[in-house]
mmCIF file of C-alpha atoms and ligand atoms in Angstrom:
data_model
loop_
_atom_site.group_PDB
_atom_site.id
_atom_site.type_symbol
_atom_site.label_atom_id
_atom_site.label_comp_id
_atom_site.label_asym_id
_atom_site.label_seq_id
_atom_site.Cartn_x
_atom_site.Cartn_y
_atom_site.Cartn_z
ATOM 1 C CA UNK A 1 -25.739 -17.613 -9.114
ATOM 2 C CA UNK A 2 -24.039 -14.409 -8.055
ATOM 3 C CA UNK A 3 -21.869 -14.414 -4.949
ATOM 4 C CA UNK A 4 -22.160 -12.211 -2.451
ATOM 5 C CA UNK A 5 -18.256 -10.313 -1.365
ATOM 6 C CA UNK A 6 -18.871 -8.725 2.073
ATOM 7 C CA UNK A 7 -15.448 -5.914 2.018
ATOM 8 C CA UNK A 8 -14.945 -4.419 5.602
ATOM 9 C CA UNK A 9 -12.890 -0.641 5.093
ATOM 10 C CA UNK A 10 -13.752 -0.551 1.554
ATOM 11 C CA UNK A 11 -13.097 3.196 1.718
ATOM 12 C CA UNK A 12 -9.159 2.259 2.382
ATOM 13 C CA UNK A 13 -6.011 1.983 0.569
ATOM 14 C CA UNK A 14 -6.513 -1.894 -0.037
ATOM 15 C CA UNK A 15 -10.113 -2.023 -0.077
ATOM 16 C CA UNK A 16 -9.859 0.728 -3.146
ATOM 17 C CA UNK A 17 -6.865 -1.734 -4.952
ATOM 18 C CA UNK A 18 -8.774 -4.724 -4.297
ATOM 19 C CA UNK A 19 -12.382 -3.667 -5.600
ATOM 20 C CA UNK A 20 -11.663 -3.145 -9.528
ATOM 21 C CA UNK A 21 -9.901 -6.871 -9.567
ATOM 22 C CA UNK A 22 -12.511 -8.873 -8.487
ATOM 23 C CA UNK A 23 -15.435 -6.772 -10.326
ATOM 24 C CA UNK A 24 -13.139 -7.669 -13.016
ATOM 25 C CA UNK A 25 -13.159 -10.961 -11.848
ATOM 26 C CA UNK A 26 -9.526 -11.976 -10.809
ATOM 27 C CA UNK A 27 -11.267 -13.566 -7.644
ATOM 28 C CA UNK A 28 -13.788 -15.800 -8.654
ATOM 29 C CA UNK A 29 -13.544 -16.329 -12.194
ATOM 30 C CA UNK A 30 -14.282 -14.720 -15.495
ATOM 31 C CA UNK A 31 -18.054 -16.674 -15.546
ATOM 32 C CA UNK A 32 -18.497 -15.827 -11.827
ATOM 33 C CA UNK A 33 -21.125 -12.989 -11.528
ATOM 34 C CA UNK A 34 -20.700 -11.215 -7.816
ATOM 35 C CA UNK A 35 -22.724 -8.554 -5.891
ATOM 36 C CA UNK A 36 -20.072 -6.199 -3.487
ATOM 37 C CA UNK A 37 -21.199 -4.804 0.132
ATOM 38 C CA UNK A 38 -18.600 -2.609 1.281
ATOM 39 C CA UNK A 39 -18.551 -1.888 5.424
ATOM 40 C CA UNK A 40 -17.283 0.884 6.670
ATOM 41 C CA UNK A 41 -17.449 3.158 9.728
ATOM 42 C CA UNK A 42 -18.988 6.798 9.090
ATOM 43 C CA UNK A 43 -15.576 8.364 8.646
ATOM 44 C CA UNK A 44 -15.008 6.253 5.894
ATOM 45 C CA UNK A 45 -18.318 6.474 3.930
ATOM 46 C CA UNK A 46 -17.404 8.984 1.720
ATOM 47 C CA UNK A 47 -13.897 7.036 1.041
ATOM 48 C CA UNK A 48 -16.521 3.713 0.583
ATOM 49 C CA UNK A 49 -19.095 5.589 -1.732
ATOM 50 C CA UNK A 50 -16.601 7.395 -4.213
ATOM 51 C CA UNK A 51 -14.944 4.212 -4.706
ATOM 52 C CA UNK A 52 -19.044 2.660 -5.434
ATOM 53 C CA UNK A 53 -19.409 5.517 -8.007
ATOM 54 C CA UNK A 54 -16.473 4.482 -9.413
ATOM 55 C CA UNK A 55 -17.442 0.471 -9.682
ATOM 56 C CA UNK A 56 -20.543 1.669 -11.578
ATOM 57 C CA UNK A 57 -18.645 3.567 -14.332
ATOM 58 C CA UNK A 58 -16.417 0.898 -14.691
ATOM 59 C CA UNK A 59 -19.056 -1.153 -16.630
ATOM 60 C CA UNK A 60 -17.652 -4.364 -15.319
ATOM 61 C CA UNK A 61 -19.982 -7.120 -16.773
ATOM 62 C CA UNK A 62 -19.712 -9.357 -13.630
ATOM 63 C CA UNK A 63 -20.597 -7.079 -11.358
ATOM 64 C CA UNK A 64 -24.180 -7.381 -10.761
ATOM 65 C CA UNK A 65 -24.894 -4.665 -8.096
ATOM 66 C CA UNK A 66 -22.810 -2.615 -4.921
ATOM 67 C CA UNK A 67 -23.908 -1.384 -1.705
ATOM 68 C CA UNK A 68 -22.135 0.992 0.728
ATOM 69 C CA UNK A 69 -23.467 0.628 3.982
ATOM 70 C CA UNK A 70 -21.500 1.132 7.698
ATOM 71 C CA UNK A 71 -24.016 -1.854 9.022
ATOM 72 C CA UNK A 72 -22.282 -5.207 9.655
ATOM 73 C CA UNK A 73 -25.770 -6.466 9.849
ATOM 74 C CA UNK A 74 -26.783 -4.988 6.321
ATOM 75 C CA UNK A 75 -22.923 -5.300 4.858
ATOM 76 C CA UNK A 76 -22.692 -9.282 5.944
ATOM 77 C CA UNK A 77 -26.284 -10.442 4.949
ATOM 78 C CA UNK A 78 -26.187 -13.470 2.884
ATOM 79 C CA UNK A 79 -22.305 -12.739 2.255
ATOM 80 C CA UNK A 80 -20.230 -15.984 0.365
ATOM 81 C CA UNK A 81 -17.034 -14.861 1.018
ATOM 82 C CA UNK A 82 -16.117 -11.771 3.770
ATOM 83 C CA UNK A 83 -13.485 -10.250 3.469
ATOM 84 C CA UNK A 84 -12.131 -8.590 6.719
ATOM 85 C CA UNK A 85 -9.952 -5.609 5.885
ATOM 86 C CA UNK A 86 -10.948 -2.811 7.971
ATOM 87 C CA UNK A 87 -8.874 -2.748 11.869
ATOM 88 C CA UNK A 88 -7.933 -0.215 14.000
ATOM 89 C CA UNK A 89 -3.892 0.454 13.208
ATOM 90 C CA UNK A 90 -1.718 0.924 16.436
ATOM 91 C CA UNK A 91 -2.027 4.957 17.166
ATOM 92 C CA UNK A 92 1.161 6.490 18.950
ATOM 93 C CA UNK A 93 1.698 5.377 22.654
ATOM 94 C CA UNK A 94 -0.892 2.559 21.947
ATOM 95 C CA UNK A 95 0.232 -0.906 23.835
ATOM 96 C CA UNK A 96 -0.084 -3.983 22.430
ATOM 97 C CA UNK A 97 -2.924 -4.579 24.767
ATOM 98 C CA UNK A 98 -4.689 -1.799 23.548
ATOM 99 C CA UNK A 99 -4.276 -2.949 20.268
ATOM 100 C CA UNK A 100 -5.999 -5.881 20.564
ATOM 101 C CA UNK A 101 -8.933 -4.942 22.871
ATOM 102 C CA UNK A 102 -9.639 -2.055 20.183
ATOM 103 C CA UNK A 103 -9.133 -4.679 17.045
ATOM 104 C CA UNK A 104 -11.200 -6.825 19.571
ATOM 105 C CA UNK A 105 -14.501 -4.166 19.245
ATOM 106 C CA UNK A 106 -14.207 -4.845 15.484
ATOM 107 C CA UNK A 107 -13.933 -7.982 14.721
ATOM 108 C CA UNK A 108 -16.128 -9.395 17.836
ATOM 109 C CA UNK A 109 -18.821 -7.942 16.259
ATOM 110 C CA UNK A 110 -18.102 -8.831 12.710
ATOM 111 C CA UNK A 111 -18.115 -12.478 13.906
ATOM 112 C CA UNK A 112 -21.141 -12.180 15.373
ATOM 113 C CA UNK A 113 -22.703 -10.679 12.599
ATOM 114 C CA UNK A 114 -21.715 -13.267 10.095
ATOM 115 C CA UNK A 115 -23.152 -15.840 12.570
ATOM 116 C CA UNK A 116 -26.236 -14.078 11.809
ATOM 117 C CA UNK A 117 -26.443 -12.775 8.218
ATOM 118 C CA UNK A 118 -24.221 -14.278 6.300
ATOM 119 C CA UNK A 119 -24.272 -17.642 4.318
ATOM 120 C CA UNK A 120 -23.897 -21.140 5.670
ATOM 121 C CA UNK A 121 -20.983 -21.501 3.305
ATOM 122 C CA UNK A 122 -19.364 -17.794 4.118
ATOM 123 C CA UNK A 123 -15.434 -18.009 3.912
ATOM 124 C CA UNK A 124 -13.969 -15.122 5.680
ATOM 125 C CA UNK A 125 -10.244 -14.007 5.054
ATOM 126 C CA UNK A 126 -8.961 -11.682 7.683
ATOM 127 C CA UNK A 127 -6.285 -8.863 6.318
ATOM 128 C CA UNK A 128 -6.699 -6.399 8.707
ATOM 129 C CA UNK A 129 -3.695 -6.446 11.954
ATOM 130 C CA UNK A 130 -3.084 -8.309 13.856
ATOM 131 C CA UNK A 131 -4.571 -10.567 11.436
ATOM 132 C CA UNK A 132 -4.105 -13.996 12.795
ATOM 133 C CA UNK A 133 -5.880 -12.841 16.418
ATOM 134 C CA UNK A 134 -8.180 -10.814 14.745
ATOM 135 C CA UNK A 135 -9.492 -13.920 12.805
ATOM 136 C CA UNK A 136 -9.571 -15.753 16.464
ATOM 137 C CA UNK A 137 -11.442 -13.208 17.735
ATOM 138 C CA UNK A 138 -14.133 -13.052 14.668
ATOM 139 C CA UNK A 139 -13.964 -16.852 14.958
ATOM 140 C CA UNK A 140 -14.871 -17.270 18.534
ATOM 141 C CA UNK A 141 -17.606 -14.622 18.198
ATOM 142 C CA UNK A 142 -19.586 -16.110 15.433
ATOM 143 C CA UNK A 143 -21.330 -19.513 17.215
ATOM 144 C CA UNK A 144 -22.073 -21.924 14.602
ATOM 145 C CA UNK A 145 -19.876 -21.056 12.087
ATOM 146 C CA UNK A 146 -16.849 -23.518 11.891
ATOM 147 C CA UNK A 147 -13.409 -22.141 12.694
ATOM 148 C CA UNK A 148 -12.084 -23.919 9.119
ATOM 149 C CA UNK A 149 -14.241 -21.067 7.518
ATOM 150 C CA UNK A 150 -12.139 -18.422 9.345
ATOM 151 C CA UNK A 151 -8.687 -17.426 7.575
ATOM 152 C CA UNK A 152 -5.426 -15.426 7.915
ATOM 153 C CA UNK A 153 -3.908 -13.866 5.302
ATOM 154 C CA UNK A 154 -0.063 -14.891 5.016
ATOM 155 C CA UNK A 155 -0.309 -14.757 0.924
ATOM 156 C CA UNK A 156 1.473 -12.041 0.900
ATOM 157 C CA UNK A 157 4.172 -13.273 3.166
ATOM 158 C CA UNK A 158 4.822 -15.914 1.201
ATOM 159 C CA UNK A 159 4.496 -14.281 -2.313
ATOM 160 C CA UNK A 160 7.085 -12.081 -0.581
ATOM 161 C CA UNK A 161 9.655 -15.322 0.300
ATOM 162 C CA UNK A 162 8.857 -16.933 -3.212
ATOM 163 C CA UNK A 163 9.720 -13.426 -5.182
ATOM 164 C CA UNK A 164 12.714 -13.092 -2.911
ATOM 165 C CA UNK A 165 14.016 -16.400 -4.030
ATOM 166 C CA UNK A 166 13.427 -16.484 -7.690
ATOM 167 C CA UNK A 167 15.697 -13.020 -6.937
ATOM 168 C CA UNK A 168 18.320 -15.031 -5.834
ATOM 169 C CA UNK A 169 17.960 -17.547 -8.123
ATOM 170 C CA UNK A 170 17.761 -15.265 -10.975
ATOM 171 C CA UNK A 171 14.595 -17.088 -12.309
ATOM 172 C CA UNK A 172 10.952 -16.125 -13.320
ATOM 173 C CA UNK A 173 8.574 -16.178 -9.607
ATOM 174 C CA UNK A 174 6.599 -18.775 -11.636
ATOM 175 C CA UNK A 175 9.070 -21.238 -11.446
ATOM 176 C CA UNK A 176 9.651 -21.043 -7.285
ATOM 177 C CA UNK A 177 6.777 -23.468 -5.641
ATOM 178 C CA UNK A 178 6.632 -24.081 -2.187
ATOM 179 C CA UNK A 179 8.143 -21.655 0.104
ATOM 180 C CA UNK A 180 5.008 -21.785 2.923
ATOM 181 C CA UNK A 181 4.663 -19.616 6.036
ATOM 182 C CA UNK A 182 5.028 -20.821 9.206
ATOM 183 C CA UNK A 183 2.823 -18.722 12.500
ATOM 184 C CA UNK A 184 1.935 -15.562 12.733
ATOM 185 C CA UNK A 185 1.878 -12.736 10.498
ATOM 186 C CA UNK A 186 4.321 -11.004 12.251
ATOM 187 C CA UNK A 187 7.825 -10.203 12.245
ATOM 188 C CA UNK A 188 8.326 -13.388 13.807
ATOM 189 C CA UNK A 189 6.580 -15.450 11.109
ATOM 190 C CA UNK A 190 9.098 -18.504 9.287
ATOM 191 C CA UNK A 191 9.373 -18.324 5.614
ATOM 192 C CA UNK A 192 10.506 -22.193 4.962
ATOM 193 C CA UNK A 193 12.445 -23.001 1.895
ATOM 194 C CA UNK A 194 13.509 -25.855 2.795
ATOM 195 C CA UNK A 195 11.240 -27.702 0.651
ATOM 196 C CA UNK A 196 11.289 -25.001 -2.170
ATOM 197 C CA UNK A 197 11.322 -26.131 -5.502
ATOM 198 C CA UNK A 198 11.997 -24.459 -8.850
ATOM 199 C CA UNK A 199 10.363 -26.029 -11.817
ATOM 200 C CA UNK A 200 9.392 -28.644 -9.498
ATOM 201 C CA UNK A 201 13.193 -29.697 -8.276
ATOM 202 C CA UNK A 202 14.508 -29.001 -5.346
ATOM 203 C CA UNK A 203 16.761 -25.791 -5.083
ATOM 204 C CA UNK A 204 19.247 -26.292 -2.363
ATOM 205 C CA UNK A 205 21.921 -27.625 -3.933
ATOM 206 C CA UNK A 206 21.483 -24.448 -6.359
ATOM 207 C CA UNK A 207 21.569 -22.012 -3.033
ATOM 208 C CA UNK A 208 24.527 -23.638 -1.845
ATOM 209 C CA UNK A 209 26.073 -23.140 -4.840
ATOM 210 C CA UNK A 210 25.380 -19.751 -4.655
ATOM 211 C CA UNK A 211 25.484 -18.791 -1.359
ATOM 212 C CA UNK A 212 27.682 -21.630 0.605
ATOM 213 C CA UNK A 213 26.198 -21.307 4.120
ATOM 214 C CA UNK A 214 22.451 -21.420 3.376
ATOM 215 C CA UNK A 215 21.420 -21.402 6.654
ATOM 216 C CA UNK A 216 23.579 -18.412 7.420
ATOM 217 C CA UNK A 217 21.797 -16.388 4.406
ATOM 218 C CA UNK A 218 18.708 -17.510 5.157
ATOM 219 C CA UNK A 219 18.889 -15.917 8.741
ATOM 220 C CA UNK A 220 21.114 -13.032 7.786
ATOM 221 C CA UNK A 221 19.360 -12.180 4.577
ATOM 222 C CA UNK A 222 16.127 -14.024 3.144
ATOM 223 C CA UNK A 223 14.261 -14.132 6.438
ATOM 224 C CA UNK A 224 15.126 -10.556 7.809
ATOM 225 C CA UNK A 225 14.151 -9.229 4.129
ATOM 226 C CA UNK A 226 10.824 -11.153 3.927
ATOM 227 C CA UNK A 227 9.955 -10.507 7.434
ATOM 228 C CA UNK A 228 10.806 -6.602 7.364
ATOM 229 C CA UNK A 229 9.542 -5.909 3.796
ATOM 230 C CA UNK A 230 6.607 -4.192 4.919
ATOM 231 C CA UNK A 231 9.340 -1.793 6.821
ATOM 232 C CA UNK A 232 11.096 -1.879 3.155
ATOM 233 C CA UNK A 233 7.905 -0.715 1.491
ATOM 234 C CA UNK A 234 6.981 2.066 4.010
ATOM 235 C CA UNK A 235 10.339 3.979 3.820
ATOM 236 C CA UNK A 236 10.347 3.463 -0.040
ATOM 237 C CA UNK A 237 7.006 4.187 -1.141
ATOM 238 C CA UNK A 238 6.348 6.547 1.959
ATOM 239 C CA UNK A 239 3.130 4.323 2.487
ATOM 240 C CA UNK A 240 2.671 0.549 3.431
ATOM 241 C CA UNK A 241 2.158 -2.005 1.031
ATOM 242 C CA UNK A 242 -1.586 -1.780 -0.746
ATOM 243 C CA UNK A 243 -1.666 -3.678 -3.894
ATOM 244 C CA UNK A 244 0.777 -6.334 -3.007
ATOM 245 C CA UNK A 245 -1.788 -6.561 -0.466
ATOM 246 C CA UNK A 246 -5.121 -6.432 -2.220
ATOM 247 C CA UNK A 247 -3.262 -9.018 -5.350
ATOM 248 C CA UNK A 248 -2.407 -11.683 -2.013
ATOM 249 C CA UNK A 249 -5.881 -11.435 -1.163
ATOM 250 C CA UNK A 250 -7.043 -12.204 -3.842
ATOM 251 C CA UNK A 251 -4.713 -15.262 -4.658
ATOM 252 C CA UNK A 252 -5.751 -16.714 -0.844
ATOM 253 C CA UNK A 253 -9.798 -16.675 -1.627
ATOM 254 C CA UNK A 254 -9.270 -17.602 -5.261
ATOM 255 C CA UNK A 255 -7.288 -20.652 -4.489
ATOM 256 C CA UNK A 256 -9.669 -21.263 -1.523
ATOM 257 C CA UNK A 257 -12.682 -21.781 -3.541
ATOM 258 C CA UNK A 258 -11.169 -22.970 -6.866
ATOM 259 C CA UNK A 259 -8.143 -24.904 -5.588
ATOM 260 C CA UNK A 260 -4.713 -25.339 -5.724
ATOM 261 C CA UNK A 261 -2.231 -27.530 -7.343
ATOM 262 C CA UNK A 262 0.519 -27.061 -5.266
ATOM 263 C CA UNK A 263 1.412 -25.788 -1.496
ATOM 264 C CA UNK A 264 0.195 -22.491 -1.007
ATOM 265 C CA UNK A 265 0.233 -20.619 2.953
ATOM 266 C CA UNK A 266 -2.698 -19.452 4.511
ATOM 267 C CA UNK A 267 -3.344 -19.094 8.889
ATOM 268 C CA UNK A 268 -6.094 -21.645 9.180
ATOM 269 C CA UNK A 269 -7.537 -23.118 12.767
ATOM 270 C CA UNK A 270 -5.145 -25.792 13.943
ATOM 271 C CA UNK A 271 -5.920 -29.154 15.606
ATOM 272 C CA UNK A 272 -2.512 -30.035 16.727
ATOM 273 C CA UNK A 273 -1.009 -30.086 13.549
ATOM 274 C CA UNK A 274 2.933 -30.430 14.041
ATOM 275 C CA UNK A 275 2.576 -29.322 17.606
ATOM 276 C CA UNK A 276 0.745 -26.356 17.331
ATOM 277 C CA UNK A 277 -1.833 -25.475 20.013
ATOM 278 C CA UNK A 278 -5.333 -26.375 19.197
ATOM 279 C CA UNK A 279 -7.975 -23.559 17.897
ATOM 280 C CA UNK A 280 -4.738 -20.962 17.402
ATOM 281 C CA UNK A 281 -5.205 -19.119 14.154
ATOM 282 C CA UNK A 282 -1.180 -20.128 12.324
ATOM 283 C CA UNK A 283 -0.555 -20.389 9.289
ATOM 284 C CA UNK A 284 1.263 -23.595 7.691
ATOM 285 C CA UNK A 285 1.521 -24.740 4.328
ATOM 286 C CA UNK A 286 -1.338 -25.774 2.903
ATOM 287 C CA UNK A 287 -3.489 -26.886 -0.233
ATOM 288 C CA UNK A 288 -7.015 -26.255 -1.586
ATOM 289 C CA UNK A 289 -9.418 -29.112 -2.109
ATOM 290 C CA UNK A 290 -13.084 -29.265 -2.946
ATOM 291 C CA UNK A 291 -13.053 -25.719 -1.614
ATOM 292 C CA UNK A 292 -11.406 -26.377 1.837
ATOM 293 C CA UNK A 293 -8.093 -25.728 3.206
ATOM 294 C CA UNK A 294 -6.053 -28.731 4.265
ATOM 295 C CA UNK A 295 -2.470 -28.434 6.124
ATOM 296 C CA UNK A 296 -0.015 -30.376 4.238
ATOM 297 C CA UNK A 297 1.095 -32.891 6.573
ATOM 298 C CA UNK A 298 4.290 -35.166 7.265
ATOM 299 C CA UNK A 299 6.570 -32.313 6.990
ATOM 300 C CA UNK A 300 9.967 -32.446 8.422
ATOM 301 C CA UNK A 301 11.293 -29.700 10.753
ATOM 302 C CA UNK A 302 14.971 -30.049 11.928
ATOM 303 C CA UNK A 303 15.610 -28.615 15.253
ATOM 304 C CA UNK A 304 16.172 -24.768 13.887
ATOM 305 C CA UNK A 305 13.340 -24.621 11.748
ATOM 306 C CA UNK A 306 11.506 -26.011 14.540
ATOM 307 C CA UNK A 307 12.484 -23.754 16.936
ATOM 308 C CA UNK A 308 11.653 -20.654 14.280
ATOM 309 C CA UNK A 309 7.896 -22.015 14.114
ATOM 310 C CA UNK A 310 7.937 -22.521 17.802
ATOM 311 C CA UNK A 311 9.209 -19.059 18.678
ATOM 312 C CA UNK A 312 5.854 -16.997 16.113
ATOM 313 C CA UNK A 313 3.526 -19.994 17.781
ATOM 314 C CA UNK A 314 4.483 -18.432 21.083
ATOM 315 C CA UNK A 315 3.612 -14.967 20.204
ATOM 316 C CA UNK A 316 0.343 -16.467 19.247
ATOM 317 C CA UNK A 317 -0.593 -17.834 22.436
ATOM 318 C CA UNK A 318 0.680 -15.131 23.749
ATOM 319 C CA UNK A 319 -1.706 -13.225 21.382
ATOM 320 C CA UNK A 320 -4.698 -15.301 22.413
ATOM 321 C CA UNK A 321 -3.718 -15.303 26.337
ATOM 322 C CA UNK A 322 -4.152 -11.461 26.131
ATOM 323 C CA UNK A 323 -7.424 -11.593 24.297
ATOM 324 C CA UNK A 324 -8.572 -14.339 26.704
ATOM 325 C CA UNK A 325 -7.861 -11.529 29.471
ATOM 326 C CA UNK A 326 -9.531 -9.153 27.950
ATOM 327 C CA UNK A 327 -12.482 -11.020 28.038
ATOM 328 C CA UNK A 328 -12.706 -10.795 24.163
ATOM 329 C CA UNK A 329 -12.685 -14.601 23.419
HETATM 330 P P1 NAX B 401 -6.548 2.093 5.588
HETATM 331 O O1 NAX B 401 -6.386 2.829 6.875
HETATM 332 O O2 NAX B 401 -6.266 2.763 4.306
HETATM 333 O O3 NAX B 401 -8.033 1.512 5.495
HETATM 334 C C1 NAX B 401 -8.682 0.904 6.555
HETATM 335 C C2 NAX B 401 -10.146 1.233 6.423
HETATM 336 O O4 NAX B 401 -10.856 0.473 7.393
HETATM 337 C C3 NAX B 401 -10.466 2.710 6.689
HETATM 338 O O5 NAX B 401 -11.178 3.243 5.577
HETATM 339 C C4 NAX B 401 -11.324 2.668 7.948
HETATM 340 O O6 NAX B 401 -12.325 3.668 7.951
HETATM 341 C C5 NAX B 401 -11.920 1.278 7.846
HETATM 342 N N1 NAX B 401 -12.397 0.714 9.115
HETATM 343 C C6 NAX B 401 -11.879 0.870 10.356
HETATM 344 N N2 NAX B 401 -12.649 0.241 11.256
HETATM 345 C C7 NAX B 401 -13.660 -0.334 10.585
HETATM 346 C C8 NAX B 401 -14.786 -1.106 10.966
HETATM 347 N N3 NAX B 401 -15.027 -1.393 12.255
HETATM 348 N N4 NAX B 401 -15.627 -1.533 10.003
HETATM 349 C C9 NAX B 401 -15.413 -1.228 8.719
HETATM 350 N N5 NAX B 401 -14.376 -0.490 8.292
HETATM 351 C C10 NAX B 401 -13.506 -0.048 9.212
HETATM 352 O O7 NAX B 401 -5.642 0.771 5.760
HETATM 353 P P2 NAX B 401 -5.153 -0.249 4.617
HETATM 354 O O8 NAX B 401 -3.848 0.197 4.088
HETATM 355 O O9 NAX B 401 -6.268 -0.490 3.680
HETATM 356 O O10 NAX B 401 -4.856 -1.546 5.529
HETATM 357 C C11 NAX B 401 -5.914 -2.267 6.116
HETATM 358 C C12 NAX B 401 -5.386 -3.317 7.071
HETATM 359 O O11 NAX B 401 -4.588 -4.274 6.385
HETATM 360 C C13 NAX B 401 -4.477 -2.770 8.171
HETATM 361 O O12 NAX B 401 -4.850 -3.355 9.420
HETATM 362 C C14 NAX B 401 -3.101 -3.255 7.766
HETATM 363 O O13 NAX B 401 -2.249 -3.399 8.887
HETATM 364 C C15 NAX B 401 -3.456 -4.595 7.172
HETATM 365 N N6 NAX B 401 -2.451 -5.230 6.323
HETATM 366 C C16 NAX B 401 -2.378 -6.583 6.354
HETATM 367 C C17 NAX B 401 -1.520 -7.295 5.544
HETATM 368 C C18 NAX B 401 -1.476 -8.783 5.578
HETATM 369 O O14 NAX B 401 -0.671 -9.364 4.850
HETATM 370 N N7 NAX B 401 -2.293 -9.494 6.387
HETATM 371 C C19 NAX B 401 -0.575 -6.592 4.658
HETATM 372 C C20 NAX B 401 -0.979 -5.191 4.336
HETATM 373 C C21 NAX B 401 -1.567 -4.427 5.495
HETATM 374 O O15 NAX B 401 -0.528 -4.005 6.335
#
């Protein structure tokens, strides 16, 4: 049966580099037909309809129909899978309040409308900033949806960590498993390797024989470059990161629904997992199964990696106490 891909701000940078992949069926599969809505707002139609024109010449075989439409009523009926790219950036002068009572106007809505439209089985992956609240905010909004069906994306966080360490280890990405976000997707956020394996065995007596004081590179070097590399990718490329952004996207909903078979990251709802706050959007390592996230649990944190997680799960109730104010949750 063909799925249904809701894409809110189709008409930007990552909406454009994300369309042709999963008509081409990178998402869901090479037998997986799919039908695209693209939301936008009336600036963007244009953007959102060139980009339609485009789909059709492509002649992809999977793609069994596209609709540009700047209704999240229209955009999320009967949607399988939404993703939520489309936020308001932070304008010059604009607080961090402002920020999220703006983002809040978005994705309040959105939430409600997939409440109402879309499927019972809809999996929504938030990409637009602040990501992690935004995904709270859609989550609280749409009653009767679960909050497990509500996502984060931290892919490209941790494709970021895993690509930095195959660097250091001078080996193919491939090889380098486990390296999971911790919190927010933020500057604060916790790329982990202390459970990082390459070709399945653990690689810290290879780092220390590299790099002597791990811990000192990983807080001097690995974390600071992972964290910042969106910085790193604006003053390069003179624009921020598009289809690092669209290809993480794509990896997060494609493992969701087929499955993983090793840790991947991803900001799901917590329940109290390793201490974090209940209903807080964080992301933690996790794993795909029968189509549903699941945090990988019994992980050890030693006091500094514990106090790294701690320090992006603050921001994040700090996050939600300012949407709380705000009256948006
Ligand atoms: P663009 O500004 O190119 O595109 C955003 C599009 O969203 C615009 O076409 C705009 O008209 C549309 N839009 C705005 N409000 C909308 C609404 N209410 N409904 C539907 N469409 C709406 O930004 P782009 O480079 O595509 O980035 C999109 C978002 O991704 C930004 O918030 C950005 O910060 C975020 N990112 C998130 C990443 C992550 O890892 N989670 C990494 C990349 C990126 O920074």
């Amino acid at each position: 049966m063909t799925k249904t891909i809701t894409i809110t701000g189709a008409g930007g940078q990552i909406g454009y580099a994300m369309l042709f992949r999963i008509a081409a069926g990178d998402m869901l599969g090479s037998d997986e037909h799919v039908r695209l809505r693209l939301l936008e707002i009336p600036q963007g139609m244009g953007a959102a309809e060139g980009a339609a024109l485009e789909l059709q010449d492509g002649a992809f075989a999977l793609l069994d129909g596209v609709e540009v439409t700047d209704d999240p009523a229209v955009a999320f009926d009967g949607a399988n899978i939404a993703l939520l790219v489309g936020a308001r950036p932070r304008g010059p002068g604009m607080e961090r309040g402002d920020l999220l009572a703006a983002n809040g106007g978005i994705f309040g809505p959105q939430g409600r409308a997939i409440a109402a439209h879309a499927a019972s089985d809809v999996r929504v992956a938030v990409v637009g900033n602040p990501a992690n609240t935004n995904a709270l905010i859609a989550s609280s909004a749409a009653d009767g949806v679960p909050a497990e069906q509500f996502t984060a994306l931290t892919r490209l966080d941790e494709n970021r960590a895993r690509a930095q360490l195959a660097q250091a280890l001078h080996t193919p990405v491939g090889a380098v498993r486990r390296v999971p976000i911790w919190g927010n997707h933020s500057a604060t956020q916790f790329p982990d390797i202390s459970h990082a394996t390459l070709d399945g065995e653990p690689v810290a007596e290879r780092l220390a024989a590299a790099f002597g004081d791990v811990r000192a590179w990983q807080e001097q070097t690995f974390i600071p470059r992972v964290a910042k590399r969106g910085a790193e990718i604006i003053e390069v490329r003179g624009s921020s990161s598009v289809a690092s952004a669209a290809s993480a996207a794509i990896d997060h909903v494609r493992d969701w629904v087929h499955g993983t078979d090793d840790w991947t990251s991803a900001g799901v709802v917590s329940h109290g997992e390793y201490g974090v706050p209940e209903g807080l959007i964080c992301s933690f390592p996790v794993r795909a199964v029968d189509g549903t996230w699941r945090i990988v649990d019994g992980l050890e944190l030693d006091d500094w990696a514990r106090a790294r997680v701690d320090a992006s799960v603050t921001e994040l109730v700090e996050e939600r106490e300012a949407v709380r104010a705000l009256g948006l949750i």
